Amino acid sequence: MLFTAGGTIYVEWGPIRISEFGLINGVYIFCRFVMIIFISTAITLTTKPIDLTDGIDSLLGPLRKLNIPVDEISLMLSISLRFIPNLLDETQRVMDAQRARGTEFGEGSLVQQMKTLVPIFLPLFTNSLNRAEELANVMEVKGYQSGIKRSSFRKLRWKTCDTITLCVMAALTIGLILLRLN
C-alpha cells in the first residue's frame, strides 16, 4: 500500500506514497492473508495432524527421486502441528503469570507494548528449545535415524472425493490466476 504508485495519490511523504493502486494492492494482499489464515485454520481443525502428515508425505513422494528429504519434511510438519496447542497453552500460562506480577498488555505506546512482550517471548523461547532438545533425546533413545525406509501403519487410497476436491482446487487456482492477470 505504501510503495505502490499509480492512480490518484492521496498522501505523499518522502518515498512513501499512498495511492489508489497502492490501496487496491493492499486490500488484495490483506484478503490473501485472511484467506490463508481461514483455509489453514479450517484444514487444521477438520483434519487430524497425522492424516495431514501422511497426505503431505504422499503428495511430496515424487520429490524423493530428486533426493529431497520428504520424510524429514513430513516429520517436521507433524512435530510442529503436535506442539502448536502446547505452545498456545504455555503462552497463556506465561501471560497469566506476567499479569499476576502486574504487567498490563495492550496499554501505552507501541514501544511500551513491545517491551511488555519481551517477558513472554523469553520463557517461551527457552521452553521451546528445552522441549526440542528433550524430543531429540527421546528420538535418539528410540533409535530414530533419518533416511531409513519405514513402513506405514495406514495406507492412503485415492477416492472419488479426492478427485473432486483436486478439480475444485485447480479451478479455484486457475480462477485466481486469471483474476490476477486482469
GROMACS .gro file of N, CA and C in nm:
model
  546
    1MET      N    1   0.082  -0.118   0.000
    1MET     CA    2   0.000   0.000   0.000
    1MET      C    3   0.087   0.125   0.000
    2LEU      N    4   0.199   0.121   0.072
    2LEU     CA    5   0.279   0.242   0.088
    2LEU      C    6   0.374   0.268  -0.027
    3PHE      N    7   0.412   0.167  -0.101
    3PHE     CA    8   0.516   0.184  -0.201
    3PHE      C    9   0.470   0.158  -0.344
    4THR      N   10   0.340   0.128  -0.364
    4THR     CA   11   0.288   0.106  -0.498
    4THR      C   12   0.234   0.238  -0.552
    5ALA      N   13   0.287   0.280  -0.664
    5ALA     CA   14   0.244   0.406  -0.725
    5ALA      C   15   0.142   0.378  -0.834
    6GLY      N   16   0.063   0.478  -0.864
    6GLY     CA   17  -0.033   0.467  -0.972
    6GLY      C   18  -0.168   0.518  -0.930
    7GLY      N   19  -0.238   0.578  -1.022
    7GLY     CA   20  -0.369   0.633  -0.992
    7GLY      C   21  -0.357   0.762  -0.913
    8THR      N   22  -0.461   0.797  -0.845
    8THR     CA   23  -0.464   0.919  -0.766
    8THR      C   24  -0.378   0.903  -0.641
    9ILE      N   25  -0.292   0.999  -0.616
    9ILE     CA   26  -0.209   0.995  -0.496
    9ILE      C   27  -0.282   1.072  -0.386
   10TYR      N   28  -0.305   1.001  -0.273
   10TYR     CA   29  -0.378   1.060  -0.162
   10TYR      C   30  -0.284   1.125  -0.061
   11VAL      N   31  -0.174   1.059  -0.029
   11VAL     CA   32  -0.077   1.110   0.067
   11VAL      C   33   0.062   1.084   0.012
   12GLU      N   34   0.150   1.184   0.023
   12GLU     CA   35   0.288   1.165  -0.021
   12GLU      C   36   0.380   1.222   0.087
   13TRP      N   37   0.471   1.136   0.135
   13TRP     CA   38   0.563   1.177   0.239
   13TRP      C   39   0.697   1.110   0.212
   14GLY      N   40   0.787   1.178   0.146
   14GLY     CA   41   0.916   1.120   0.107
   14GLY      C   42   0.894   1.008   0.006
   15PRO      N   43   0.958   0.893   0.031
   15PRO     CA   44   0.941   0.780  -0.062
   15PRO      C   45   0.807   0.708  -0.044
   16ILE      N   46   0.735   0.742   0.060
   16ILE     CA   47   0.608   0.675   0.089
   16ILE      C   48   0.495   0.751   0.022
   17ARG      N   49   0.420   0.678  -0.060
   17ARG     CA   50   0.303   0.735  -0.128
   17ARG      C   51   0.185   0.642  -0.108
   18ILE      N   52   0.076   0.698  -0.067
   18ILE     CA   53  -0.049   0.622  -0.060
   18ILE      C   54  -0.132   0.664  -0.180
   19SER      N   55  -0.145   0.570  -0.272
   19SER     CA   56  -0.216   0.600  -0.396
   19SER      C   57  -0.334   0.504  -0.413
   20GLU      N   58  -0.409   0.531  -0.516
   20GLU     CA   59  -0.526   0.448  -0.546
   20GLU      C   60  -0.485   0.303  -0.571
   21PHE      N   61  -0.384   0.281  -0.657
   21PHE     CA   62  -0.340   0.145  -0.686
   21PHE      C   63  -0.276   0.080  -0.564
   22GLY      N   64  -0.209   0.161  -0.483
   22GLY     CA   65  -0.150   0.108  -0.359
   22GLY      C   66  -0.256   0.058  -0.264
   23LEU      N   67  -0.365   0.133  -0.250
   23LEU     CA   68  -0.474   0.089  -0.164
   23LEU      C   69  -0.539  -0.039  -0.217
   24ILE      N   70  -0.559  -0.045  -0.348
   24ILE     CA   71  -0.619  -0.165  -0.408
   24ILE      C   72  -0.527  -0.284  -0.387
   25ASN      N   73  -0.396  -0.264  -0.409
   25ASN     CA   74  -0.298  -0.371  -0.389
   25ASN      C   75  -0.296  -0.415  -0.243
   26GLY      N   76  -0.303  -0.318  -0.150
   26GLY     CA   77  -0.305  -0.350  -0.008
   26GLY      C   78  -0.427  -0.433   0.031
   27VAL      N   79  -0.543  -0.399  -0.026
   27VAL     CA   80  -0.665  -0.474   0.003
   27VAL      C   81  -0.653  -0.616  -0.051
   28TYR      N   82  -0.598  -0.634  -0.173
   28TYR     CA   83  -0.579  -0.768  -0.229
   28TYR      C   84  -0.486  -0.851  -0.141
   29ILE      N   85  -0.376  -0.794  -0.099
   29ILE     CA   86  -0.281  -0.869  -0.016
   29ILE      C   87  -0.343  -0.903   0.119
   30PHE      N   88  -0.417  -0.808   0.178
   30PHE     CA   89  -0.485  -0.834   0.305
   30PHE      C   90  -0.585  -0.950   0.289
   31CYS      N   91  -0.663  -0.947   0.181
   31CYS     CA   92  -0.759  -1.055   0.157
   31CYS      C   93  -0.689  -1.190   0.140
   32ARG      N   94  -0.574  -1.191   0.073
   32ARG     CA   95  -0.499  -1.315   0.058
   32ARG      C   96  -0.456  -1.370   0.193
   33PHE      N   97  -0.403  -1.282   0.279
   33PHE     CA   98  -0.361  -1.327   0.412
   33PHE      C   99  -0.478  -1.381   0.492
   34VAL      N  100  -0.592  -1.312   0.485
   34VAL     CA  101  -0.710  -1.358   0.557
   34VAL      C  102  -0.753  -1.495   0.505
   35MET      N  103  -0.753  -1.513   0.373
   35MET     CA  104  -0.791  -1.643   0.317
   35MET      C  105  -0.693  -1.753   0.357
   36ILE      N  106  -0.563  -1.721   0.359
   36ILE     CA  107  -0.464  -1.820   0.402
   36ILE      C  108  -0.491  -1.862   0.546
   37ILE      N  109  -0.520  -1.765   0.631
   37ILE     CA  110  -0.548  -1.797   0.772
   37ILE      C  111  -0.675  -1.879   0.783
   38PHE      N  112  -0.782  -1.841   0.712
   38PHE     CA  113  -0.906  -1.917   0.718
   38PHE      C  114  -0.888  -2.060   0.668
   39ILE      N  115  -0.822  -2.076   0.555
   39ILE     CA  116  -0.805  -2.209   0.497
   39ILE      C  117  -0.718  -2.296   0.587
   40SER      N  118  -0.607  -2.240   0.636
   40SER     CA  119  -0.520  -2.321   0.722
   40SER      C  120  -0.590  -2.356   0.853
   41THR      N  121  -0.672  -2.265   0.905
   41THR     CA  122  -0.747  -2.295   1.027
   41THR      C  123  -0.850  -2.404   1.000
   42ALA      N  124  -0.920  -2.393   0.889
   42ALA     CA  125  -1.020  -2.495   0.855
   42ALA      C  126  -0.955  -2.632   0.836
   43ILE      N  127  -0.841  -2.635   0.771
   43ILE     CA  128  -0.773  -2.763   0.749
   43ILE      C  129  -0.727  -2.823   0.881
   44THR      N  130  -0.665  -2.742   0.966
   44THR     CA  131  -0.612  -2.797   1.091
   44THR      C  132  -0.722  -2.833   1.190
   45LEU      N  133  -0.839  -2.769   1.180
   45LEU     CA  134  -0.948  -2.803   1.271
   45LEU      C  135  -1.027  -2.925   1.225
   46THR      N  136  -1.025  -2.954   1.096
   46THR     CA  137  -1.106  -3.064   1.044
   46THR      C  138  -1.027  -3.189   1.012
   47THR      N  139  -0.896  -3.181   1.015
   47THR     CA  140  -0.813  -3.295   0.976
   47THR      C  141  -0.714  -3.328   1.088
   48LYS      N  142  -0.701  -3.456   1.117
   48LYS     CA  143  -0.605  -3.499   1.219
   48LYS      C  144  -0.464  -3.468   1.170
   49PRO      N  145  -0.375  -3.426   1.261
   49PRO     CA  146  -0.238  -3.395   1.220
   49PRO      C  147  -0.167  -3.512   1.153
   50ILE      N  148  -0.192  -3.633   1.197
   50ILE     CA  149  -0.126  -3.749   1.136
   50ILE      C  150  -0.176  -3.770   0.993
   51ASP      N  151  -0.305  -3.740   0.968
   51ASP     CA  152  -0.358  -3.750   0.832
   51ASP      C  153  -0.296  -3.644   0.741
   52LEU      N  154  -0.279  -3.522   0.795
   52LEU     CA  155  -0.212  -3.417   0.717
   52LEU      C  156  -0.069  -3.458   0.683
   53THR      N  157  -0.001  -3.512   0.781
   53THR     CA  158   0.138  -3.554   0.760
   53THR      C  159   0.146  -3.664   0.655
   54ASP      N  160   0.059  -3.764   0.666
   54ASP     CA  161   0.058  -3.873   0.569
   54ASP      C  162   0.025  -3.821   0.429
   55GLY      N  163  -0.071  -3.729   0.421
   55GLY     CA  164  -0.109  -3.673   0.291
   55GLY      C  165   0.004  -3.595   0.227
   56ILE      N  166   0.072  -3.512   0.306
   56ILE     CA  167   0.184  -3.435   0.252
   56ILE      C  168   0.298  -3.527   0.212
   57ASP      N  169   0.322  -3.629   0.293
   57ASP     CA  170   0.427  -3.726   0.260
   57ASP      C  171   0.394  -3.795   0.128
   58SER      N  172   0.268  -3.828   0.109
   58SER     CA  173   0.227  -3.894  -0.016
   58SER      C  174   0.236  -3.799  -0.136
   59LEU      N  175   0.191  -3.674  -0.118
   59LEU     CA  176   0.196  -3.579  -0.228
   59LEU      C  177   0.338  -3.541  -0.267
   60LEU      N  178   0.427  -3.533  -0.169
   60LEU     CA  179   0.565  -3.497  -0.197
   60LEU      C  180   0.650  -3.618  -0.237
   61GLY      N  181   0.590  -3.735  -0.238
   61GLY     CA  182   0.661  -3.857  -0.270
   61GLY      C  183   0.746  -3.852  -0.396
   62PRO      N  184   0.696  -3.797  -0.508
   62PRO     CA  185   0.779  -3.792  -0.629
   62PRO      C  186   0.908  -3.711  -0.612
   63LEU      N  187   0.912  -3.621  -0.516
   63LEU     CA  188   1.034  -3.542  -0.494
   63LEU      C  189   1.148  -3.624  -0.436
   64ARG      N  190   1.117  -3.745  -0.389
   64ARG     CA  191   1.222  -3.834  -0.338
   64ARG      C  192   1.323  -3.867  -0.449
   65LYS      N  193   1.273  -3.872  -0.573
   65LYS     CA  194   1.362  -3.903  -0.686
   65LYS      C  195   1.464  -3.792  -0.708
   66LEU      N  196   1.436  -3.672  -0.657
   66LEU     CA  197   1.529  -3.560  -0.668
   66LEU      C  198   1.614  -3.546  -0.542
   67ASN      N  199   1.614  -3.649  -0.458
   67ASN     CA  200   1.689  -3.652  -0.332
   67ASN      C  201   1.646  -3.543  -0.235
   68ILE      N  202   1.520  -3.509  -0.238
   68ILE     CA  203   1.465  -3.415  -0.139
   68ILE      C  204   1.415  -3.497  -0.021
   69PRO      N  205   1.453  -3.460   0.102
   69PRO     CA  206   1.416  -3.541   0.219
   69PRO      C  207   1.269  -3.524   0.258
   70VAL      N  208   1.183  -3.589   0.186
   70VAL     CA  209   1.039  -3.577   0.206
   70VAL      C  210   0.999  -3.628   0.345
   71ASP      N  211   1.060  -3.737   0.390
   71ASP     CA  212   1.026  -3.792   0.521
   71ASP      C  213   1.058  -3.694   0.633
   72GLU      N  214   1.172  -3.625   0.621
   72GLU     CA  215   1.209  -3.528   0.724
   72GLU      C  216   1.115  -3.407   0.723
   73ILE      N  217   1.072  -3.365   0.603
   73ILE     CA  218   0.978  -3.254   0.593
   73ILE      C  219   0.845  -3.294   0.658
   74SER      N  220   0.800  -3.415   0.632
   74SER     CA  221   0.675  -3.462   0.692
   74SER      C  222   0.689  -3.473   0.844
   75LEU      N  223   0.803  -3.520   0.891
   75LEU     CA  224   0.825  -3.532   1.034
   75LEU      C  225   0.825  -3.394   1.100
   76MET      N  226   0.890  -3.296   1.037
   76MET     CA  227   0.891  -3.160   1.092
   76MET      C  228   0.749  -3.104   1.099
   77LEU      N  229   0.671  -3.127   0.995
   77LEU     CA  230   0.533  -3.079   0.994
   77LEU      C  231   0.454  -3.144   1.106
   78SER      N  232   0.469  -3.275   1.121
   78SER     CA  233   0.396  -3.347   1.224
   78SER      C  234   0.433  -3.297   1.363
   79ILE      N  235   0.560  -3.277   1.388
   79ILE     CA  236   0.604  -3.228   1.519
   79ILE      C  237   0.553  -3.087   1.544
   80SER      N  238   0.561  -3.002   1.443
   80SER     CA  239   0.515  -2.864   1.463
   80SER      C  240   0.365  -2.858   1.487
   81LEU      N  241   0.288  -2.937   1.414
   81LEU     CA  242   0.143  -2.940   1.437
   81LEU      C  243   0.110  -2.995   1.575
   82ARG      N  244   0.190  -3.090   1.620
   82ARG     CA  245   0.166  -3.150   1.751
   82ARG      C  246   0.191  -3.052   1.864
   83PHE      N  247   0.289  -2.962   1.848
   83PHE     CA  248   0.327  -2.874   1.958
   83PHE      C  249   0.264  -2.735   1.952
   84ILE      N  250   0.187  -2.703   1.849
   84ILE     CA  251   0.121  -2.573   1.845
   84ILE      C  252   0.023  -2.555   1.961
   85PRO      N  253  -0.064  -2.653   1.992
   85PRO     CA  254  -0.153  -2.634   2.108
   85PRO      C  255  -0.076  -2.619   2.239
   86ASN      N  256   0.034  -2.694   2.254
   86ASN     CA  257   0.115  -2.681   2.375
   86ASN      C  258   0.174  -2.542   2.386
   87LEU      N  259   0.221  -2.488   2.275
   87LEU     CA  260   0.279  -2.355   2.274
   87LEU      C  261   0.174  -2.249   2.308
   88LEU      N  262   0.053  -2.265   2.257
   88LEU     CA  263  -0.055  -2.172   2.289
   88LEU      C  264  -0.091  -2.177   2.438
   89ASP      N  265  -0.099  -2.298   2.494
   89ASP     CA  266  -0.127  -2.313   2.637
   89ASP      C  267  -0.016  -2.250   2.721
   90GLU      N  268   0.107  -2.274   2.682
   90GLU     CA  269   0.219  -2.219   2.756
   90GLU      C  270   0.222  -2.067   2.747
   91THR      N  271   0.187  -2.012   2.631
   91THR     CA  272   0.179  -1.866   2.616
   91THR      C  273   0.076  -1.809   2.712
   92GLN      N  274  -0.038  -1.875   2.721
   92GLN     CA  275  -0.142  -1.828   2.813
   92GLN      C  276  -0.094  -1.834   2.957
   93ARG      N  277  -0.023  -1.941   2.995
   93ARG     CA  278   0.029  -1.952   3.132
   93ARG      C  279   0.130  -1.842   3.163
   94VAL      N  280   0.219  -1.816   3.068
   94VAL     CA  281   0.320  -1.712   3.090
   94VAL      C  282   0.254  -1.574   3.099
   95MET      N  283   0.156  -1.549   3.014
   95MET     CA  284   0.086  -1.420   3.019
   95MET      C  285   0.011  -1.404   3.152
   96ASP      N  286  -0.052  -1.512   3.200
   96ASP     CA  287  -0.120  -1.506   3.329
   96ASP      C  288  -0.021  -1.479   3.442
   97ALA      N  289   0.096  -1.542   3.434
   97ALA     CA  290   0.199  -1.519   3.536
   97ALA      C  291   0.247  -1.374   3.532
   98GLN      N  292   0.263  -1.319   3.411
   98GLN     CA  293   0.307  -1.180   3.399
   98GLN      C  294   0.198  -1.084   3.447
   99ARG      N  295   0.073  -1.118   3.422
   99ARG     CA  296  -0.037  -1.034   3.472
   99ARG      C  297  -0.039  -1.036   3.624
  100ALA      N  298  -0.012  -1.154   3.684
  100ALA     CA  299  -0.008  -1.165   3.829
  100ALA      C  300   0.103  -1.078   3.888
  101ARG      N  301   0.208  -1.053   3.811
  101ARG     CA  302   0.318  -0.968   3.857
  101ARG      C  303   0.292  -0.820   3.828
  102GLY      N  304   0.177  -0.791   3.767
  102GLY     CA  305   0.140  -0.652   3.745
  102GLY      C  306   0.158  -0.600   3.604
  103THR      N  307   0.198  -0.685   3.511
  103THR     CA  308   0.214  -0.642   3.372
  103THR      C  309   0.077  -0.628   3.307
  104GLU      N  310   0.058  -0.515   3.238
  104GLU     CA  311  -0.067  -0.494   3.166
  104GLU      C  312  -0.037  -0.490   3.018
  105PHE      N  313  -0.102  -0.576   2.944
  105PHE     CA  314  -0.079  -0.587   2.800
  105PHE      C  315  -0.177  -0.496   2.725
  106GLY      N  316  -0.128  -0.441   2.612
  106GLY     CA  317  -0.213  -0.361   2.525
  106GLY      C  318  -0.231  -0.217   2.570
  107GLU      N  319  -0.149  -0.172   2.665
  107GLU     CA  320  -0.161  -0.034   2.710
  107GLU      C  321  -0.030   0.039   2.684
  108GLY      N  322  -0.038   0.170   2.665
  108GLY     CA  323   0.080   0.251   2.641
  108GLY      C  324   0.111   0.264   2.494
  109SER      N  325   0.227   0.323   2.467
  109SER     CA  326   0.270   0.343   2.328
  109SER      C  327   0.312   0.210   2.266
  110LEU      N  328   0.338   0.214   2.137
  110LEU     CA  329   0.379   0.092   2.066
  110LEU      C  330   0.507   0.036   2.124
  111VAL      N  331   0.602   0.121   2.158
  111VAL     CA  332   0.729   0.076   2.215
  111VAL      C  333   0.706   0.011   2.351
  112GLN      N  334   0.619   0.069   2.433
  112GLN     CA  335   0.589   0.011   2.564
  112GLN      C  336   0.518  -0.124   2.549
  113GLN      N  337   0.430  -0.135   2.451
  113GLN     CA  338   0.362  -0.263   2.428
  113GLN      C  339   0.461  -0.369   2.383
  114MET      N  340   0.559  -0.330   2.300
  114MET     CA  341   0.661  -0.425   2.256
  114MET      C  342   0.747  -0.470   2.375
  115LYS      N  343   0.777  -0.378   2.466
  115LYS     CA  344   0.857  -0.412   2.583
  115LYS      C  345   0.784  -0.509   2.676
  116THR      N  346   0.651  -0.501   2.679
  116THR     CA  347   0.576  -0.594   2.764
  116THR      C  348   0.574  -0.735   2.706
  117LEU      N  349   0.605  -0.749   2.578
  117LEU     CA  350   0.607  -0.882   2.516
  117LEU      C  351   0.739  -0.956   2.540
  118VAL      N  352   0.846  -0.884   2.572
  118VAL     CA  353   0.976  -0.949   2.594
  118VAL      C  354   0.969  -1.051   2.707
  119PRO      N  355   0.907  -1.020   2.823
  119PRO     CA  356   0.899  -1.122   2.928
  119PRO      C  357   0.813  -1.242   2.891
  120ILE      N  358   0.740  -1.234   2.782
  120ILE     CA  359   0.663  -1.350   2.735
  120ILE      C  360   0.747  -1.435   2.641
  121PHE      N  361   0.816  -1.369   2.547
  121PHE     CA  362   0.890  -1.443   2.445
  121PHE      C  363   1.012  -1.515   2.501
  122LEU      N  364   1.080  -1.457   2.597
  122LEU     CA  365   1.199  -1.523   2.651
  122LEU      C  366   1.169  -1.658   2.715
  123PRO      N  367   1.070  -1.668   2.807
  123PRO     CA  368   1.039  -1.801   2.862
  123PRO      C  369   0.986  -1.898   2.756
  124LEU      N  370   0.905  -1.847   2.662
  124LEU     CA  371   0.853  -1.934   2.556
  124LEU      C  372   0.966  -1.989   2.471
  125PHE      N  373   1.060  -1.904   2.434
  125PHE     CA  374   1.172  -1.945   2.352
  125PHE      C  375   1.257  -2.047   2.427
  126THR      N  376   1.286  -2.019   2.552
  126THR     CA  377   1.367  -2.111   2.633
  126THR      C  378   1.298  -2.246   2.649
  127ASN      N  379   1.169  -2.244   2.681
  127ASN     CA  380   1.096  -2.369   2.698
  127ASN      C  381   1.084  -2.446   2.568
  128SER      N  382   1.070  -2.375   2.456
  128SER     CA  383   1.063  -2.443   2.326
  128SER      C  384   1.195  -2.511   2.293
  129LEU      N  385   1.304  -2.443   2.319
  129LEU     CA  386   1.436  -2.506   2.296
  129LEU      C  387   1.456  -2.626   2.386
  130ASN      N  388   1.415  -2.615   2.512
  130ASN     CA  389   1.426  -2.730   2.604
  130ASN      C  390   1.340  -2.847   2.557
  131ARG      N  391   1.220  -2.817   2.510
  131ARG     CA  392   1.131  -2.923   2.462
  131ARG      C  393   1.187  -2.988   2.335
  132ALA      N  394   1.247  -2.907   2.247
  132ALA     CA  395   1.308  -2.961   2.125
  132ALA      C  396   1.425  -3.052   2.159
  133GLU      N  397   1.506  -3.011   2.255
  133GLU     CA  398   1.619  -3.095   2.295
  133GLU      C  399   1.571  -3.225   2.359
  134GLU      N  400   1.467  -3.214   2.440
  134GLU     CA  401   1.410  -3.333   2.503
  134GLU      C  402   1.354  -3.429   2.397
  135LEU      N  403   1.285  -3.375   2.298
  135LEU     CA  404   1.230  -3.457   2.191
  135LEU      C  405   1.342  -3.523   2.110
  136ALA      N  406   1.448  -3.449   2.083
  136ALA     CA  407   1.562  -3.506   2.010
  136ALA      C  408   1.624  -3.620   2.089
  137ASN      N  409   1.635  -3.604   2.220
  137ASN     CA  410   1.690  -3.712   2.303
  137ASN      C  411   1.600  -3.835   2.302
  138VAL      N  412   1.468  -3.812   2.308
  138VAL     CA  413   1.374  -3.924   2.304
  138VAL      C  414   1.383  -3.997   2.171
  139MET      N  415   1.391  -3.922   2.062
  139MET     CA  416   1.401  -3.985   1.930
  139MET      C  417   1.531  -4.063   1.917
  140GLU      N  418   1.638  -4.011   1.973
  140GLU     CA  419   1.766  -4.082   1.968
  140GLU      C  420   1.761  -4.210   2.051
  141VAL      N  421   1.700  -4.203   2.169
  141VAL     CA  422   1.690  -4.321   2.254
  141VAL      C  423   1.605  -4.429   2.188
  142LYS      N  424   1.501  -4.385   2.116
  142LYS     CA  425   1.414  -4.483   2.049
  142LYS      C  426   1.472  -4.533   1.918
  143GLY      N  427   1.590  -4.484   1.881
  143GLY     CA  428   1.659  -4.536   1.763
  143GLY      C  429   1.618  -4.474   1.632
  144TYR      N  430   1.564  -4.354   1.634
  144TYR     CA  431   1.524  -4.290   1.508
  144TYR      C  432   1.648  -4.251   1.429
  145GLN      N  433   1.646  -4.286   1.301
  145GLN     CA  434   1.753  -4.246   1.210
  145GLN      C  435   1.687  -4.197   1.082
  146SER      N  436   1.732  -4.081   1.036
  146SER     CA  437   1.673  -4.026   0.915
  146SER      C  438   1.725  -4.101   0.794
  147GLY      N  439   1.644  -4.104   0.691
  147GLY     CA  440   1.684  -4.167   0.566
  147GLY      C  441   1.656  -4.315   0.556
  148ILE      N  442   1.609  -4.376   0.663
  148ILE     CA  443   1.581  -4.519   0.661
  148ILE      C  444   1.438  -4.539   0.611
  149LYS      N  445   1.421  -4.636   0.523
  149LYS     CA  446   1.288  -4.668   0.470
  149LYS      C  447   1.202  -4.724   0.581
  150ARG      N  448   1.083  -4.665   0.598
  150ARG     CA  449   0.992  -4.709   0.703
  150ARG      C  450   0.863  -4.759   0.642
  151SER      N  451   0.800  -4.846   0.714
  151SER     CA  452   0.668  -4.893   0.672
  151SER      C  453   0.564  -4.798   0.732
  152SER      N  454   0.443  -4.806   0.681
  152SER     CA  455   0.337  -4.721   0.730
  152SER      C  456   0.223  -4.806   0.782
  153PHE      N  457   0.169  -4.763   0.895
  153PHE     CA  458   0.057  -4.837   0.954
  153PHE      C  459  -0.068  -4.824   0.868
  154ARG      N  460  -0.089  -4.705   0.814
  154ARG     CA  461  -0.207  -4.680   0.730
  154ARG      C  462  -0.162  -4.658   0.587
  155LYS      N  463  -0.237  -4.709   0.495
  155LYS     CA  464  -0.212  -4.687   0.354
  155LYS      C  465  -0.318  -4.591   0.301
  156LEU      N  466  -0.273  -4.486   0.234
  156LEU     CA  467  -0.366  -4.391   0.175
  156LEU      C  468  -0.419  -4.445   0.043
  157ARG      N  469  -0.546  -4.425   0.019
  157ARG     CA  470  -0.608  -4.468  -0.105
  157ARG      C  471  -0.678  -4.348  -0.168
  158TRP      N  472  -0.663  -4.336  -0.299
  158TRP     CA  473  -0.725  -4.226  -0.373
  158TRP      C  474  -0.873  -4.258  -0.390
  159LYS      N  475  -0.959  -4.162  -0.355
  159LYS     CA  476  -1.103  -4.182  -0.364
  159LYS      C  477  -1.164  -4.078  -0.457
  160THR      N  478  -1.291  -4.096  -0.488
  160THR     CA  479  -1.362  -4.004  -0.577
  160THR      C  480  -1.366  -3.863  -0.519
  161CYS      N  481  -1.386  -3.853  -0.387
  161CYS     CA  482  -1.392  -3.720  -0.326
  161CYS      C  483  -1.257  -3.649  -0.337
  162ASP      N  484  -1.147  -3.723  -0.342
  162ASP     CA  485  -1.016  -3.663  -0.362
  162ASP      C  486  -1.006  -3.602  -0.502
  163THR      N  487  -1.058  -3.672  -0.601
  163THR     CA  488  -1.057  -3.621  -0.737
  163THR      C  489  -1.142  -3.495  -0.749
  164ILE      N  490  -1.260  -3.497  -0.687
  164ILE     CA  491  -1.348  -3.380  -0.690
  164ILE      C  492  -1.280  -3.261  -0.622
  165THR      N  493  -1.221  -3.285  -0.507
  165THR     CA  494  -1.153  -3.178  -0.434
  165THR      C  495  -1.037  -3.122  -0.516
  166LEU      N  496  -0.961  -3.210  -0.579
  166LEU     CA  497  -0.849  -3.165  -0.662
  166LEU      C  498  -0.898  -3.080  -0.779
  167CYS      N  499  -1.006  -3.121  -0.843
  167CYS     CA  500  -1.061  -3.044  -0.955
  167CYS      C  501  -1.112  -2.907  -0.910
  168VAL      N  502  -1.181  -2.903  -0.796
  168VAL     CA  503  -1.232  -2.775  -0.743
  168VAL      C  504  -1.115  -2.683  -0.709
  169MET      N  505  -1.012  -2.736  -0.644
  169MET     CA  506  -0.896  -2.654  -0.607
  169MET      C  507  -0.821  -2.606  -0.732
  170ALA      N  508  -0.811  -2.691  -0.833
  170ALA     CA  509  -0.746  -2.649  -0.957
  170ALA      C  510  -0.827  -2.539  -1.025
  171ALA      N  511  -0.960  -2.552  -1.027
  171ALA     CA  512  -1.045  -2.448  -1.086
  171ALA      C  513  -1.031  -2.317  -1.010
  172LEU      N  514  -1.031  -2.323  -0.877
  172LEU     CA  515  -1.013  -2.202  -0.797
  172LEU      C  516  -0.877  -2.137  -0.822
  173THR      N  517  -0.774  -2.219  -0.832
  173THR     CA  518  -0.639  -2.166  -0.858
  173THR      C  519  -0.633  -2.099  -0.995
  174ILE      N  520  -0.689  -2.164  -1.095
  174ILE     CA  521  -0.690  -2.104  -1.229
  174ILE      C  522  -0.771  -1.974  -1.228
  175GLY      N  523  -0.884  -1.974  -1.157
  175GLY     CA  524  -0.964  -1.852  -1.146
  175GLY      C  525  -0.887  -1.739  -1.079
  176LEU      N  526  -0.814  -1.770  -0.973
  176LEU     CA  527  -0.735  -1.667  -0.906
  176LEU      C  528  -0.624  -1.614  -0.995
  177ILE      N  529  -0.562  -1.702  -1.072
  177ILE     CA  530  -0.455  -1.659  -1.164
  177ILE      C  531  -0.513  -1.569  -1.271
  178LEU      N  532  -0.630  -1.606  -1.324
  178LEU     CA  533  -0.694  -1.523  -1.425
  178LEU      C  534  -0.735  -1.387  -1.369
  179LEU      N  535  -0.784  -1.384  -1.247
  179LEU     CA  536  -0.820  -1.258  -1.183
  179LEU      C  537  -0.695  -1.172  -1.162
  180ARG      N  538  -0.587  -1.236  -1.129
  180ARG     CA  539  -0.461  -1.161  -1.104
  180ARG      C  540  -0.408  -1.100  -1.235
  181LEU      N  541  -0.429  -1.170  -1.347
  181LEU     CA  542  -0.379  -1.120  -1.474
  181LEU      C  543  -0.460  -1.001  -1.524
  182ASN      N  544  -0.587  -0.993  -1.485
  182ASN     CA  545  -0.673  -0.884  -1.535
  182ASN      C  546  -0.651  -0.757  -1.460
   0.00000   0.00000   0.00000
